[in-house]
GROMACS .gro file of C-alpha atoms in nm:
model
  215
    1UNK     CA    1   5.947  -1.608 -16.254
    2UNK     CA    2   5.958  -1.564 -15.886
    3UNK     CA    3   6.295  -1.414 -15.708
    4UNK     CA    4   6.430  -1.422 -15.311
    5UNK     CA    5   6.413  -1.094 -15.130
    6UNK     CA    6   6.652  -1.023 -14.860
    7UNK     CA    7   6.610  -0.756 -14.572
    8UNK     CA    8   6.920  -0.617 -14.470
    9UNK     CA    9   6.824  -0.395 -14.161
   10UNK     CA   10   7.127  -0.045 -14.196
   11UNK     CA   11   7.258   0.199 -14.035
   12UNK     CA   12   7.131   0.342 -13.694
   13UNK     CA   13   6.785   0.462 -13.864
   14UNK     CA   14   6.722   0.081 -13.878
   15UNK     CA   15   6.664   0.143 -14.224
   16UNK     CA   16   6.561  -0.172 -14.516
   17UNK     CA   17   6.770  -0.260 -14.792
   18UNK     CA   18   6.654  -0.499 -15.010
   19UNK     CA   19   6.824  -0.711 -15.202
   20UNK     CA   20   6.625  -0.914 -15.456
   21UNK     CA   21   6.787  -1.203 -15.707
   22UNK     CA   22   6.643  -1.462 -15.933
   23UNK     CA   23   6.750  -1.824 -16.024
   24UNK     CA   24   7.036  -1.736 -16.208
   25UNK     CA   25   7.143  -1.484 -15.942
   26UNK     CA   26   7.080  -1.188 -16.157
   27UNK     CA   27   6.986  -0.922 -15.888
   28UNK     CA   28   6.875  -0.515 -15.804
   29UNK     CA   29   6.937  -0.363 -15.472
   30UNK     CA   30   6.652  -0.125 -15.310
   31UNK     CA   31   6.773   0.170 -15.109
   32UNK     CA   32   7.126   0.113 -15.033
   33UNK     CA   33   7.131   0.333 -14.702
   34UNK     CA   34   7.464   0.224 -14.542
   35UNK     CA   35   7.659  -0.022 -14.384
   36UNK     CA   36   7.797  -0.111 -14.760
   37UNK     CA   37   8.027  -0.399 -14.616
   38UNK     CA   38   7.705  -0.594 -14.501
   39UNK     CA   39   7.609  -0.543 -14.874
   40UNK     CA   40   7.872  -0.632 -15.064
   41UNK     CA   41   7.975  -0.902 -14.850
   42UNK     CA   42   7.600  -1.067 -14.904
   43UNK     CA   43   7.674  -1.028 -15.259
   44UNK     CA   44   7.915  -1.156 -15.301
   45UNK     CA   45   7.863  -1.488 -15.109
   46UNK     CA   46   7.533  -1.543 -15.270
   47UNK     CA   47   7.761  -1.502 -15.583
   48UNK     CA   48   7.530  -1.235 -15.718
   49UNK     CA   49   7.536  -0.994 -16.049
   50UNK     CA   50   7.377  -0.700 -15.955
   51UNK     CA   51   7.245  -0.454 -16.242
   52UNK     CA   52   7.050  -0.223 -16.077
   53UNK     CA   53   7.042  -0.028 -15.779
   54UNK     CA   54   6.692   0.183 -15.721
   55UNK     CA   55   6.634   0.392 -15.506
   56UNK     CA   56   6.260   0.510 -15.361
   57UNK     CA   57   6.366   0.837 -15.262
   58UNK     CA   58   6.703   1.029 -15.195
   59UNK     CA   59   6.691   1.049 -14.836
   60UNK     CA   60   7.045   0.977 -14.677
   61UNK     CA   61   6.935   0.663 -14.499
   62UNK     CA   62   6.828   0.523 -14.818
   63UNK     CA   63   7.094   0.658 -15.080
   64UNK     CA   64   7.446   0.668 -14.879
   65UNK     CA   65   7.600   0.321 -14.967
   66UNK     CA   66   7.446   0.353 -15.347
   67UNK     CA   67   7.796   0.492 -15.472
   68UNK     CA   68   7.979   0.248 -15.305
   69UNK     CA   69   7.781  -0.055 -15.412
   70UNK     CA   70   7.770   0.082 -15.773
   71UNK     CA   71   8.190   0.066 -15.739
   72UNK     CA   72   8.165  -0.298 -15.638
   73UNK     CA   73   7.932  -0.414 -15.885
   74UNK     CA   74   7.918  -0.187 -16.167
   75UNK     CA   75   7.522  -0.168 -16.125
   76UNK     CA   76   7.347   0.123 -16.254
   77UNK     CA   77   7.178   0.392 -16.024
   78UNK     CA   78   6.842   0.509 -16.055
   79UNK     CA   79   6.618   0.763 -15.895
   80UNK     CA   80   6.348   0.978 -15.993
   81UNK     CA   81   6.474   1.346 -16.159
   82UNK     CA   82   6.297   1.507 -15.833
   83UNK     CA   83   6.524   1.341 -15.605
   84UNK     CA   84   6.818   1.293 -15.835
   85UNK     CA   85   6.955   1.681 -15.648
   86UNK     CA   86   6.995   1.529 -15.323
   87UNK     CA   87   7.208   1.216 -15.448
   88UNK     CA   88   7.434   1.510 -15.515
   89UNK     CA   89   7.433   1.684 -15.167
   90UNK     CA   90   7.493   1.552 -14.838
   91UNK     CA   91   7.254   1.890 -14.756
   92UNK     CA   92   6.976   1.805 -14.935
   93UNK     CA   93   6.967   1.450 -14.814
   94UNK     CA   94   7.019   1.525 -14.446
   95UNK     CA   95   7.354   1.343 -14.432
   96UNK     CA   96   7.502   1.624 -14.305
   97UNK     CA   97   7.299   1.694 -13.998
   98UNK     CA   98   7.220   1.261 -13.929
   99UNK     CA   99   7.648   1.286 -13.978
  100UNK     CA  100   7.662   0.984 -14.222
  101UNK     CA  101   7.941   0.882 -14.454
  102UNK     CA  102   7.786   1.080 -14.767
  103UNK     CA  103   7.978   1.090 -15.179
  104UNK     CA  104   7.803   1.273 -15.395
  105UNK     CA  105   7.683   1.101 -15.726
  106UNK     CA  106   7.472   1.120 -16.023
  107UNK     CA  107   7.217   0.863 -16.130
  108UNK     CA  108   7.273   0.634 -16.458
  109UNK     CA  109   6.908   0.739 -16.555
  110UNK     CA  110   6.598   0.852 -16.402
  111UNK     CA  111   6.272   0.676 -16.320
  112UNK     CA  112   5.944   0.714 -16.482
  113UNK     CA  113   5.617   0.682 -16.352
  114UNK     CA  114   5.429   0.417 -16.469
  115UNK     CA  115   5.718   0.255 -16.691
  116UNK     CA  116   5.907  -0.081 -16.544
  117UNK     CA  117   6.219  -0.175 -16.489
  118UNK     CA  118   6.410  -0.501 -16.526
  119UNK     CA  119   6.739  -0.676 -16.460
  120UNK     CA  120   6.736  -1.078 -16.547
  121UNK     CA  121   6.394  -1.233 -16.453
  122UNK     CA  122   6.269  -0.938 -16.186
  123UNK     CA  123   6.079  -0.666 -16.359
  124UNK     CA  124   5.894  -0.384 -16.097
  125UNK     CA  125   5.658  -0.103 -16.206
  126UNK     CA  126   5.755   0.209 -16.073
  127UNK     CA  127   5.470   0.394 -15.898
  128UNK     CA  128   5.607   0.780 -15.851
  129UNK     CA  129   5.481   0.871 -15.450
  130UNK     CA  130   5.524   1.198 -15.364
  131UNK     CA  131   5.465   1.388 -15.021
  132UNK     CA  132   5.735   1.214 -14.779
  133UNK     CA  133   6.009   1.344 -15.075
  134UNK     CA  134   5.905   1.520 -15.458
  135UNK     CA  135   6.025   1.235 -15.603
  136UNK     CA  136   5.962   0.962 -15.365
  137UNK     CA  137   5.858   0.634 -15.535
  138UNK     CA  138   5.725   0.283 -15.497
  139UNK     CA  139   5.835  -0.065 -15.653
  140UNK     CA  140   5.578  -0.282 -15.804
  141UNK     CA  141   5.636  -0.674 -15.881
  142UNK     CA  142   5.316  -0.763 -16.009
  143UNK     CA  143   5.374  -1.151 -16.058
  144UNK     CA  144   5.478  -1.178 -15.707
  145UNK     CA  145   5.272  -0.946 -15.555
  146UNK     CA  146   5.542  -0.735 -15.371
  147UNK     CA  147   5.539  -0.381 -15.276
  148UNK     CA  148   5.880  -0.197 -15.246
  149UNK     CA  149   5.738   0.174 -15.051
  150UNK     CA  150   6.042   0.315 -14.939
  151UNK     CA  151   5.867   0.594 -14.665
  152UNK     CA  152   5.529   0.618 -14.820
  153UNK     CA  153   5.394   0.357 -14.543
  154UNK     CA  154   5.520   0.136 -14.281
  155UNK     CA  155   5.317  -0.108 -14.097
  156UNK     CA  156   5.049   0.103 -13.870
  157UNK     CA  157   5.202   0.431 -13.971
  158UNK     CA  158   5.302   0.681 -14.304
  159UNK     CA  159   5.595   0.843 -14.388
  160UNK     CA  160   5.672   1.201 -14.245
  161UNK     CA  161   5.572   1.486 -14.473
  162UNK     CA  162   5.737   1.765 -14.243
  163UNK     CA  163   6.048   1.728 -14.404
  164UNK     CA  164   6.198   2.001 -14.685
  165UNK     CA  165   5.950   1.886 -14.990
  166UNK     CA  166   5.726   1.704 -14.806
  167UNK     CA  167   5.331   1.773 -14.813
  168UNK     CA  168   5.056   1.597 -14.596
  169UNK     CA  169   4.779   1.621 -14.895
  170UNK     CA  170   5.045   1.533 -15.157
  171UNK     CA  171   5.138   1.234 -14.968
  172UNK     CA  172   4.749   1.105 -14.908
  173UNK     CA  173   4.696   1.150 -15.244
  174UNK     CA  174   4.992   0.937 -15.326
  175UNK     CA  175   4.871   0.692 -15.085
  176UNK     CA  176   4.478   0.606 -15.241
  177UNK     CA  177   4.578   0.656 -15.590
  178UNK     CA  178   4.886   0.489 -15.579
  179UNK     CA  179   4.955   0.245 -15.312
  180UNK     CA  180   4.531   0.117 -15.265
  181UNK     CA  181   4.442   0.044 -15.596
  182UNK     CA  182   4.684  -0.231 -15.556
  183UNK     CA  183   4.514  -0.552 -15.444
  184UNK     CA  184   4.490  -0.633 -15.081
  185UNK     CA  185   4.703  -0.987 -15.102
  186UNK     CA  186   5.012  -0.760 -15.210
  187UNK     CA  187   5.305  -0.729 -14.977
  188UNK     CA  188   5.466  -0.420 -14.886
  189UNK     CA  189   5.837  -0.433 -14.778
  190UNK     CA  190   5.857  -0.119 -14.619
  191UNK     CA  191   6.163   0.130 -14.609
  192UNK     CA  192   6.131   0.094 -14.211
  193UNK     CA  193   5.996  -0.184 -13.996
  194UNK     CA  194   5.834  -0.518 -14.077
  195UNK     CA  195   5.621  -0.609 -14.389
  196UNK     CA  196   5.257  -0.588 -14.444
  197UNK     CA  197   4.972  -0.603 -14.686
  198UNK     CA  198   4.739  -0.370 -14.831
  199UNK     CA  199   4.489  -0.524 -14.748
  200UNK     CA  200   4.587  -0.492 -14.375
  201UNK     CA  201   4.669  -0.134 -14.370
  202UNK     CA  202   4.380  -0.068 -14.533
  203UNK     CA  203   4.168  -0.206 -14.291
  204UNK     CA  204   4.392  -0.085 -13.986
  205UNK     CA  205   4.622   0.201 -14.027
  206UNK     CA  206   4.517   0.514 -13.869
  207UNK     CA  207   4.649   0.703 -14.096
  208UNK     CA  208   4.390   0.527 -14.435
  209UNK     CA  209   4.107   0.544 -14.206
  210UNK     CA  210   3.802   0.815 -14.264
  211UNK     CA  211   3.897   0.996 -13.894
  212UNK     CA  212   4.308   1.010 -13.967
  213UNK     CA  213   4.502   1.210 -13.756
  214UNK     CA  214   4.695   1.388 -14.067
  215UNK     CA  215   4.693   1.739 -13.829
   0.00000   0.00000   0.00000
């Protein structure tokens, strides 16, 4: 069964939230990163039951409303365990030097590589990504062909891997073993900027090219 997916565009690192629901408004929330009264107030007027809120990685710009939203909806967190620190520092998730409205949490449960998860009709593999964060993740929905990739790729670009735990060959590793051997027609909703296809970046990001300019 197919399901909408909304882009709400947060806080001042113009980062993607997604919110995804089915037919019966059943729904999961994707990197909750601020802005929380944008959130709940599209919630709520879509008259939506939200179980789940994932995460891709536990970067402040993707993790800072997650409490919040969890209050409002009594939705259940998840990350993987080698991001699940930082949902419990505003140090280890940078909200303390990007000064953004940080409470410290603890995931329901962790993600695992290669096992789904599923609220009403929406089911996603989880793909577990590292080199932009340890425990930086992807969202697969197979029947719709719909990549969630947090900061593994954006359109024409990759996510930075100079951060604390980030690692250039760990990261273009992730990328061909874990985002490519997707098929081409599948979507990615990135964690920053516009959507794209595998099959595009493939052919055109500098970064999957033979010549990249990972130095």
């Amino acid at each position: 069964m197919t399901f909408e997916i909304t882009r709400l565009i947060v806080t001042d690192l113009s980062e993607n939230c997604y919110i995804l629901f089915d037919p019966n408004n059943d729904a999961i929330v994707v990197d909750p990163g601020g802005e929380v009264d944008r959130i709940i107030q599209f919630i709520e007027q879509n008259r939506l039951k939200v179980g789940l809120i994932l995460n891709t990685h536990g970067h402040a710009d993707h993790i800072c409303a997650a409490k919040a939203v969890k209050k409002a909806t009594g939705a259940q967190v998840a990350i993987h365990p080698d991001d699940a620190p930082m949902m419990a520092s505003a140090l280890l998730c940078g909200a303390q030097w990007l000064e953004m409205d940080f409470e410290p949490m603890e995931p329901d449960f962790m993600l695992e590589h290669g096992k789904s998860v599923s609220f009403g009709a929406i089911e996603l593999e989880v793909r577990h990504t590292p080199g932009h964060s340890p425990g930086s993740c992807i969202f697969v929905d197979h029947e719709g062909a719909n990549i969630f990739s947090g900061d593994l790729i954006f359109k024409g670009a990759v996510g930075r891997w100079d951060l604390p735990g980030g690692d250039g060959s760990t990261l273009q590793k992730s990328l061909h073993d874990q985002l490519l051997t997707l098929p081409e027609n599948y979507r990615i909703h990135a964690g920053h900027g516009d959507a794209t296809t595998v099959g595009d970046e493939a052919r055109t990001n500098p970064f999957l090219q033979s010549d990249a300019p990972w130095q």
